[in-house]
Amino acid sequence: MDIEVLTDKKLELEIVLHGEKHGLCNALRKILMEDDDVQYAVYGIDHPLIGEPTMTIKTKQKKNAKNSLHKAAKTLKEETEEFKSLIEEI
């Protein structure tokens, strides 16, 4: 995966997630929307076969959008590791 930054403002971050599809984007979006500092987190894929997801994160007040993304990625990693260990027990 490669991440291209389109917009990098304190309260807003717009990125392209090259090589990804709905799975990662939906998971990140869900975790971001659970963060009280995030006003909205959305993503879109222009073309279902060849399009790449563009995600926009907008934070509230003086919170940093990049920090919210880092926090969400860490949470997703922890949840994934927990899920993996549960699967391995089966």
Coordinates of N, CA and C in Angstrom, one line a residue:
M1 N 0.8 -1.2 0.0 CA 0.0 0.0 0.0 C 0.9 1.2 0.0
D2 N 0.4 2.2 -0.7 CA 1.1 3.5 -0.8 C 0.1 4.6 -0.5
I3 N 0.5 5.6 0.3 CA -0.5 6.6 0.7 C 0.0 8.0 0.1
E4 N -0.9 8.6 -0.7 CA -0.6 9.9 -1.3 C -1.4 10.9 -0.6
V5 N -0.8 12.0 -0.1 CA -1.4 13.1 0.6 C -1.9 14.1 -0.4
L6 N -3.2 14.4 -0.5 CA -3.7 15.4 -1.4 C -3.8 16.7 -0.7
T7 N -4.4 16.7 0.5 CA -4.6 17.9 1.3 C -4.1 17.6 2.7
D8 N -3.3 18.5 3.3 CA -2.7 18.4 4.6 C -2.8 19.7 5.4
K9 N -4.0 19.9 6.0 CA -4.2 21.0 6.8 C -4.4 20.5 8.2
K10 N -4.3 21.4 9.2 CA -4.4 20.9 10.6 C -5.7 20.2 10.9
L11 N -6.8 20.8 10.4 CA -8.1 20.2 10.7 C -8.7 19.2 9.6
E12 N -7.9 19.1 8.5 CA -8.4 18.3 7.4 C -7.3 17.6 6.7
L13 N -7.5 16.3 6.4 CA -6.5 15.5 5.7 C -7.2 14.7 4.6
E14 N -6.7 14.8 3.4 CA -7.3 14.1 2.3 C -6.1 13.2 1.7
I15 N -6.4 11.9 1.7 CA -5.4 11.0 1.2 C -5.9 10.0 0.2
V16 N -5.0 9.5 -0.6 CA -5.4 8.4 -1.6 C -4.7 7.1 -1.0
L17 N -5.4 6.0 -0.9 CA -4.9 4.8 -0.4 C -4.6 3.9 -1.6
H18 N -3.5 4.0 -2.3 CA -3.2 3.2 -3.5 C -3.1 1.7 -3.1
G19 N -3.8 0.9 -3.9 CA -3.8 -0.5 -3.7 C -4.8 -1.1 -2.7
E20 N -5.6 -0.2 -2.2 CA -6.6 -0.7 -1.2 C -8.0 -0.6 -1.8
K21 N -8.9 -1.3 -1.1 CA -10.3 -1.3 -1.5 C -11.2 -1.0 -0.3
H22 N -12.4 -1.4 -0.3 CA -13.4 -1.0 0.7 C -13.0 -1.6 2.1
G23 N -12.4 -2.7 2.2 CA -12.2 -3.3 3.5 C -11.4 -2.4 4.5
L24 N -10.3 -2.0 4.2 CA -9.5 -1.2 5.0 C -10.1 0.2 5.2
C25 N -10.7 0.7 4.2 CA -11.3 2.1 4.3 C -12.5 2.1 5.2
N26 N -13.3 1.1 5.1 CA -14.5 1.0 6.0 C -14.1 0.8 7.4
A27 N -13.1 0.0 7.7 CA -12.7 -0.2 9.0 C -12.1 1.1 9.6
L28 N -11.2 1.8 8.9 CA -10.7 3.0 9.3 C -11.7 4.1 9.5
R29 N -12.7 4.2 8.6 CA -13.7 5.2 8.7 C -14.6 4.9 10.0
K30 N -14.9 3.7 10.2 CA -15.7 3.4 11.4 C -15.0 3.8 12.7
I31 N -13.7 3.5 12.8 CA -12.9 3.8 14.0 C -12.8 5.3 14.1
L32 N -12.5 6.0 13.0 CA -12.4 7.5 13.0 C -13.7 8.1 13.5
M33 N -14.9 7.6 13.0 CA -16.2 8.2 13.4 C -16.5 7.9 14.9
E34 N -15.8 7.0 15.5 CA -16.0 6.8 17.0 C -15.2 7.7 17.8
D35 N -14.3 8.4 17.2 CA -13.4 9.4 17.9 C -14.2 10.7 18.0
D36 N -14.3 11.2 19.3 CA -15.0 12.4 19.5 C -14.4 13.7 18.9
D37 N -13.1 13.6 18.6 CA -12.4 14.7 18.0 C -12.7 14.8 16.4
V38 N -13.2 13.8 15.8 CA -13.5 13.8 14.4 C -14.9 14.2 14.1
Q39 N -14.9 15.3 13.2 CA -16.2 15.8 12.7 C -16.8 14.8 11.7
Y40 N -16.0 14.4 10.7 CA -16.4 13.4 9.8 C -15.2 12.7 9.1
A41 N -15.5 11.5 8.7 CA -14.5 10.7 8.0 C -15.2 10.0 6.9
V42 N -14.9 10.3 5.6 CA -15.5 9.7 4.5 C -14.5 9.2 3.5
Y43 N -14.9 8.3 2.7 CA -14.1 7.8 1.6 C -14.9 7.5 0.3
G44 N -14.3 7.6 -0.8 CA -15.0 7.3 -2.0 C -14.1 6.6 -3.0
I45 N -14.6 5.8 -3.9 CA -13.9 5.1 -4.9 C -14.6 5.5 -6.2
D46 N -14.0 6.2 -7.1 CA -14.7 6.7 -8.3 C -15.1 5.6 -9.3
H47 N -14.3 4.6 -9.4 CA -14.6 3.5 -10.4 C -14.5 2.2 -9.6
P48 N -15.5 1.4 -9.7 CA -15.5 0.1 -8.9 C -14.4 -0.9 -9.3
L49 N -13.9 -0.8 -10.5 CA -12.9 -1.8 -11.0 C -11.5 -1.2 -10.9
I50 N -11.3 0.0 -11.3 CA -9.9 0.6 -11.4 C -9.7 1.8 -10.4
G51 N -10.7 2.2 -9.7 CA -10.6 3.4 -8.9 C -9.8 3.1 -7.6
E52 N -9.3 4.1 -7.0 CA -8.6 3.9 -5.7 C -9.2 4.8 -4.7
P53 N -9.3 4.4 -3.5 CA -10.0 5.2 -2.5 C -9.4 6.5 -2.1
T54 N -10.2 7.5 -2.0 CA -9.8 8.8 -1.5 C -10.5 9.0 -0.2
M55 N -9.8 9.2 0.9 CA -10.4 9.4 2.2 C -10.1 10.8 2.7
T56 N -11.2 11.4 3.3 CA -11.1 12.8 3.8 C -11.5 12.7 5.3
I57 N -10.6 13.3 6.1 CA -10.9 13.3 7.6 C -10.9 14.8 8.0
K58 N -12.0 15.2 8.7 CA -12.1 16.5 9.2 C -12.3 16.4 10.7
T59 N -11.5 17.2 11.4 CA -11.5 17.2 12.9 C -12.2 18.4 13.4
K60 N -12.6 18.3 14.7 CA -13.2 19.4 15.4 C -12.2 20.4 16.0
Q61 N -12.6 21.6 16.1 CA -11.8 22.6 16.8 C -10.4 22.6 16.4
K62 N -9.5 22.4 17.4 CA -8.1 22.5 17.2 C -7.4 21.2 17.2
K63 N -8.1 20.1 16.9 CA -7.5 18.7 16.9 C -6.9 18.5 15.5
N64 N -5.8 17.8 15.5 CA -5.0 17.5 14.3 C -5.5 16.2 13.6
A65 N -5.8 16.4 12.3 CA -6.4 15.3 11.5 C -5.4 14.1 11.4
K66 N -4.1 14.4 11.2 CA -3.1 13.4 11.1 C -3.0 12.5 12.4
N67 N -3.1 13.2 13.5 CA -3.1 12.5 14.8 C -4.3 11.6 14.9
S68 N -5.4 12.0 14.5 CA -6.6 11.2 14.5 C -6.5 9.9 13.6
L69 N -5.8 10.1 12.5 CA -5.6 9.0 11.6 C -4.6 8.0 12.2
H70 N -3.5 8.5 12.8 CA -2.6 7.6 13.5 C -3.2 6.8 14.6
K71 N -4.1 7.5 15.4 CA -4.8 6.9 16.5 C -5.7 5.8 16.0
A72 N -6.4 6.0 14.9 CA -7.3 5.1 14.3 C -6.5 3.9 13.8
A73 N -5.4 4.1 13.1 CA -4.6 3.0 12.6 C -4.1 2.1 13.7
K74 N -3.7 2.7 14.8 CA -3.2 2.0 16.0 C -4.3 1.1 16.5
T75 N -5.5 1.7 16.7 CA -6.7 0.9 17.2 C -7.0 -0.2 16.2
L76 N -7.0 0.0 14.9 CA -7.3 -1.0 14.0 C -6.3 -2.2 14.1
K77 N -5.0 -1.8 14.2 CA -4.0 -2.8 14.4 C -4.2 -3.7 15.6
E78 N -4.5 -3.1 16.7 CA -4.8 -3.8 18.0 C -6.0 -4.7 17.8
E79 N -7.1 -4.2 17.2 CA -8.3 -5.0 17.0 C -8.0 -6.2 16.0
T80 N -7.2 -6.0 15.0 CA -6.8 -7.0 14.1 C -6.0 -8.1 14.8
E81 N -5.1 -7.7 15.6 CA -4.3 -8.7 16.3 C -5.1 -9.5 17.3
E82 N -6.1 -8.9 18.0 CA -7.0 -9.6 18.8 C -7.8 -10.6 18.1
F83 N -8.4 -10.1 16.9 CA -9.2 -11.0 16.1 C -8.3 -12.2 15.6
K84 N -7.1 -12.0 15.2 CA -6.2 -13.0 14.7 C -6.0 -14.1 15.8
S85 N -5.8 -13.6 17.1 CA -5.5 -14.5 18.2 C -6.8 -15.4 18.5
L86 N -8.0 -14.8 18.3 CA -9.2 -15.5 18.5 C -9.4 -16.6 17.4
I87 N -9.0 -16.3 16.2 CA -9.1 -17.2 15.1 C -8.2 -18.4 15.3
E88 N -7.0 -18.1 15.8 CA -6.0 -19.1 16.0 C -6.4 -20.1 17.1
E89 N -7.3 -19.7 18.0 CA -7.7 -20.6 19.1 C -8.7 -21.6 18.6
I90 N -9.3 -21.3 17.5 CA -10.3 -22.3 16.9 C -9.7 -23.5 16.4

